PDB file of C-alpha atoms in Angstrom:
ATOM      1  CA  MET A  15      75.809 105.074 -18.201  1.00 41.00           C
ATOM      2  CA  ALA A  16      74.352 103.565 -21.398  1.00 50.00           C
ATOM      3  CA  LYS A  17      77.717 101.917 -22.154  1.00 48.00           C
ATOM      4  CA  LEU A  18      77.758 100.360 -18.715  1.00 43.00           C
ATOM      5  CA  MET A  19      74.286  98.995 -19.305  1.00 59.00           C
ATOM      6  CA  LYS A  20      75.300  97.457 -22.651  1.00 59.00           C
ATOM      7  CA  ASP A  21      78.229  95.733 -20.931  1.00 64.00           C
ATOM      8  CA  GLN A  22      75.894  94.472 -18.225  1.00 66.00           C
ATOM      9  CA  ILE A  23      73.490  93.101 -20.814  1.00 61.00           C
ATOM     10  CA  ARG A  24      76.311  91.136 -22.442  1.00 61.00           C
ATOM     11  CA  GLU A  25      76.984  89.504 -19.067  1.00 67.00           C
ATOM     12  CA  LEU A  26      73.407  88.404 -18.363  1.00 64.00           C
ATOM     13  CA  ASP A  27      74.428  84.755 -18.175  1.00 64.00           C
ATOM     14  CA  ASN A  28      76.326  85.518 -14.981  1.00 63.00           C
ATOM     15  CA  LYS A  29      73.450  87.328 -13.276  1.00 72.00           C
ATOM     16  CA  SER A  30      70.616  86.102 -11.081  1.00 85.00           C
ATOM     17  CA  ALA A  31      66.982  86.422 -12.123  1.00 83.00           C
ATOM     18  CA  GLU A  32      66.491  89.304  -9.704  1.00 86.00           C
ATOM     19  CA  GLU A  33      69.542  91.149 -11.041  1.00 87.00           C
ATOM     20  CA  CYS A  34      68.186  90.801 -14.572  1.00 84.00           C
ATOM     21  CA  LEU A  35      64.814  92.221 -13.508  1.00 86.00           C
ATOM     22  CA  SER A  36      66.512  95.090 -11.726  1.00 87.00           C
ATOM     23  CA  LEU A  37      68.665  95.866 -14.753  1.00 85.00           C
ATOM     24  CA  ALA A  38      65.616  95.828 -17.053  1.00 87.00           C
ATOM     25  CA  GLY A  39      64.014  98.503 -14.913  1.00 87.00           C
ATOM     26  CA  GLN A  40      66.986 100.798 -15.568  1.00 88.00           C
ATOM     27  CA  LEU A  41      66.940 100.464 -19.354  1.00 87.00           C
ATOM     28  CA  ASP A  42      65.121 102.534 -21.962  1.00 90.00           C
ATOM     29  CA  ASP A  43      65.503 100.324 -25.035  1.00 91.00           C
ATOM     30  CA  ASP A  44      62.777  97.660 -25.432  1.00 94.00           C
ATOM     31  CA  LYS A  45      65.188  95.174 -27.048  1.00 93.00           C
ATOM     32  CA  ASP A  46      67.546  95.431 -24.088  1.00 91.00           C
ATOM     33  CA  LYS A  47      64.679  95.164 -21.606  1.00 93.00           C
ATOM     34  CA  PHE A  48      63.378  92.100 -23.418  1.00 95.00           C
ATOM     35  CA  GLU A  49      66.771  90.393 -23.175  1.00 92.00           C
ATOM     36  CA  CYS A  50      66.867  91.048 -19.437  1.00 91.00           C
ATOM     37  CA  TYR A  51      63.320  89.778 -18.906  1.00 94.00           C
ATOM     38  CA  ARG A  52      63.975  86.724 -21.090  1.00 95.00           C
ATOM     39  CA  ARG A  53      67.062  85.822 -19.104  1.00 92.00           C
ATOM     40  CA  SER A  54      65.167  86.220 -15.846  1.00 93.00           C
ATOM     41  CA  ALA A  55      62.380  84.047 -17.277  1.00 95.00           C
ATOM     42  CA  GLU A  56      64.836  81.345 -18.317  1.00 93.00           C
ATOM     43  CA  LEU A  57      66.100  81.309 -14.732  1.00 92.00           C
ATOM     44  CA  GLY A  58      62.555  80.522 -13.577  1.00 94.00           C
ATOM     45  CA  ASN A  59      61.463  83.894 -12.227  1.00 94.00           C
ATOM     46  CA  PRO A  60      57.662  84.219 -12.616  1.00 95.00           C
ATOM     47  CA  GLN A  61      57.769  88.007 -13.020  1.00 96.00           C
ATOM     48  CA  GLY A  62      60.402  87.609 -15.738  1.00 96.00           C
ATOM     49  CA  GLN A  63      58.258  84.937 -17.390  1.00 97.00           C
ATOM     50  CA  TYR A  64      55.233  87.227 -17.326  1.00 97.00           C
ATOM     51  CA  LYS A  65      57.189  90.201 -18.694  1.00 97.00           C
ATOM     52  CA  THR A  66      58.711  88.030 -21.441  1.00 98.00           C
ATOM     53  CA  GLY A  67      55.214  86.929 -22.416  1.00 96.00           C
ATOM     54  CA  PHE A  68      54.024  90.535 -22.337  1.00 96.00           C
ATOM     55  CA  TYR A  69      56.830  91.655 -24.637  1.00 98.00           C
ATOM     56  CA  TYR A  70      56.165  88.775 -27.052  1.00 97.00           C
ATOM     57  CA  TRP A  71      52.420  89.487 -27.021  1.00 93.00           C
ATOM     58  CA  ASN A  72      52.870  93.174 -27.795  1.00 95.00           C
ATOM     59  CA  GLY A  73      55.995  92.972 -29.951  1.00 97.00           C
ATOM     60  CA  PHE A  74      58.061  95.180 -27.652  1.00 96.00           C
ATOM     61  CA  GLY A  75      61.744  94.697 -28.472  1.00 95.00           C
ATOM     62  CA  VAL A  76      60.993  91.439 -30.259  1.00 97.00           C
ATOM     63  CA  GLU A  77      58.769  90.291 -33.106  1.00 97.00           C
ATOM     64  CA  ALA A  78      55.235  89.732 -31.812  1.00 95.00           C
ATOM     65  CA  ASP A  79      54.535  86.037 -31.283  1.00 92.00           C
ATOM     66  CA  ARG A  80      51.372  85.152 -29.385  1.00 86.00           C
ATOM     67  CA  THR A  81      52.238  81.461 -29.207  1.00 84.00           C
ATOM     68  CA  LYS A  82      55.509  82.210 -27.407  1.00 92.00           C
ATOM     69  CA  ALA A  83      53.734  84.808 -25.273  1.00 92.00           C
ATOM     70  CA  ILE A  84      51.201  82.258 -24.095  1.00 87.00           C
ATOM     71  CA  GLU A  85      53.952  79.720 -23.359  1.00 89.00           C
ATOM     72  CA  TRP A  86      55.645  82.246 -21.043  1.00 94.00           C
ATOM     73  CA  TYR A  87      52.336  83.308 -19.477  1.00 92.00           C
ATOM     74  CA  ILE A  88      51.579  79.663 -18.701  1.00 87.00           C
ATOM     75  CA  LYS A  89      54.972  79.202 -17.020  1.00 92.00           C
ATOM     76  CA  ALA A  90      54.314  82.264 -14.858  1.00 93.00           C
ATOM     77  CA  ALA A  91      50.744  81.142 -14.126  1.00 87.00           C
ATOM     78  CA  GLN A  92      52.001  77.736 -13.006  1.00 86.00           C
ATOM     79  CA  GLN A  93      53.849  79.623 -10.289  1.00 90.00           C
ATOM     80  CA  GLU A  94      50.607  81.428  -9.338  1.00 86.00           C
ATOM     81  CA  TYR A  95      51.745  84.774 -10.776  1.00 92.00           C
ATOM     82  CA  ARG A  96      48.469  86.721 -10.674  1.00 89.00           C
ATOM     83  CA  GLU A  97      48.978  88.913 -13.719  1.00 91.00           C
ATOM     84  CA  ALA A  98      49.693  85.854 -15.863  1.00 89.00           C
ATOM     85  CA  LEU A  99      46.597  84.075 -14.563  1.00 83.00           C
ATOM     86  CA  TYR A 100      44.539  87.155 -15.412  1.00 83.00           C
ATOM     87  CA  VAL A 101      45.970  87.489 -18.928  1.00 87.00           C
ATOM     88  CA  LEU A 102      45.424  83.803 -19.658  1.00 82.00           C
ATOM     89  CA  SER A 103      41.815  83.996 -18.520  1.00 74.00           C
ATOM     90  CA  HIS A 104      41.258  86.726 -21.119  1.00 74.00           C
ATOM     91  CA  ALA A 105      43.215  84.895 -23.815  1.00 72.00           C
ATOM     92  CA  ILE A 106      40.854  81.961 -23.344  1.00 67.00           C
ATOM     93  CA  ASN A 107      37.920  84.194 -24.285  1.00 62.00           C
ATOM     94  CA  TYR A 108      39.562  85.188 -27.537  1.00 59.00           C
ATOM     95  CA  SER A 109      40.349  81.599 -28.543  1.00 59.00           C
ATOM     96  CA  ASP A 110      44.063  82.362 -28.659  1.00 60.00           C
ATOM     97  CA  LEU A 111      44.789  79.165 -26.750  1.00 65.00           C
ATOM     98  CA  GLN A 112      45.061  75.707 -28.264  1.00 70.00           C
ATOM     99  CA  ASP A 113      42.790  72.989 -26.879  1.00 72.00           C
ATOM    100  CA  ASP A 114      45.654  71.229 -25.072  1.00 74.00           C
ATOM    101  CA  THR A 115      46.550  74.484 -23.301  1.00 73.00           C
ATOM    102  CA  VAL A 116      42.948  75.104 -22.299  1.00 73.00           C
ATOM    103  CA  GLU A 117      42.725  71.495 -21.115  1.00 77.00           C
ATOM    104  CA  SER A 118      45.857  71.928 -19.000  1.00 77.00           C
ATOM    105  CA  LEU A 119      44.443  75.101 -17.431  1.00 74.00           C
ATOM    106  CA  ALA A 120      41.084  73.384 -16.882  1.00 75.00           C
ATOM    107  CA  LYS A 121      42.809  70.553 -15.010  1.00 77.00           C
ATOM    108  CA  SER A 122      44.409  73.137 -12.728  1.00 72.00           C
ATOM    109  CA  ASP A 123      40.909  74.269 -11.647  1.00 74.00           C
ATOM    110  CA  ASN A 124      40.691  77.354 -13.850  1.00 71.00           C
ATOM    111  CA  LEU A 125      36.904  77.704 -14.052  1.00 72.00           C
ATOM    112  CA  LYS A 126      36.911  79.839 -17.187  1.00 70.00           C
ATOM    113  CA  ALA A 127      39.128  77.271 -18.936  1.00 72.00           C
ATOM    114  CA  GLN A 128      36.771  74.488 -17.853  1.00 75.00           C
ATOM    115  CA  ILE A 129      33.801  76.328 -19.340  1.00 74.00           C
ATOM    116  CA  VAL A 130      35.610  77.087 -22.604  1.00 74.00           C
ATOM    117  CA  LEU A 131      36.845  73.495 -22.892  1.00 74.00           C
ATOM    118  CA  ALA A 132      33.344  72.133 -22.244  1.00 77.00           C
ATOM    119  CA  ASP A 133      31.949  74.472 -24.898  1.00 77.00           C
ATOM    120  CA  ARG A 134      34.606  73.450 -27.423  1.00 75.00           C
ATOM    121  CA  GLN A 135      34.003  69.756 -26.748  1.00 76.00           C
ATOM    122  CA  TYR A 136      30.255  70.200 -27.068  1.00 78.00           C
ATOM    123  CA  ASN A 137      30.663  72.029 -30.384  1.00 76.00           C
ATOM    124  CA  ASP A 138      32.898  69.183 -31.592  1.00 75.00           C
ATOM    125  CA  GLY A 139      30.196  66.635 -30.707  1.00 78.00           C
ATOM    126  CA  ASN A 140      31.954  65.279 -27.609  1.00 73.00           C
ATOM    127  CA  TYR A 141      28.804  65.610 -25.507  1.00 66.00           C
ATOM    128  CA  THR A 142      29.711  63.165 -22.749  1.00 71.00           C
ATOM    129  CA  GLU A 143      33.090  64.754 -22.061  1.00 66.00           C
ATOM    130  CA  SER A 144      31.546  68.196 -22.285  1.00 60.00           C
ATOM    131  CA  PHE A 145      28.950  67.435 -19.614  1.00 64.00           C
ATOM    132  CA  LEU A 146      31.527  65.789 -17.349  1.00 63.00           C
ATOM    133  CA  LEU A 147      33.318  69.139 -17.133  1.00 58.00           C
ATOM    134  CA  VAL A 148      30.212  71.126 -16.224  1.00 52.00           C
TER     135      VAL A 148
END
């Protein structure tokens, strides 16, 4: 069965996002799972985007890269994927997000992002813009 899975992984380009997610659930190897989730993410599936971000964040099957993780979380969050919205709200607290990312989230009515952005602007001396956000 493992051989069949390897053949299926090589043919990911011909699969739908849902097929890639389904295949990932049948695999044991993190690298193989990551490839399936990444392909699903590239096809625009929010669950695949979230899982790709999760694997990048934690370094499962791929070298850990928080910048790439956040990029995938944002794509999933833009499709209202709850888990991604939750993770991003916590990433904001830990200052893992760049100002432009926080600003983008703040513009999409993310209250926590608005507060963090206002705080960052205030600390940078941008008092007027800071108070406009509050």
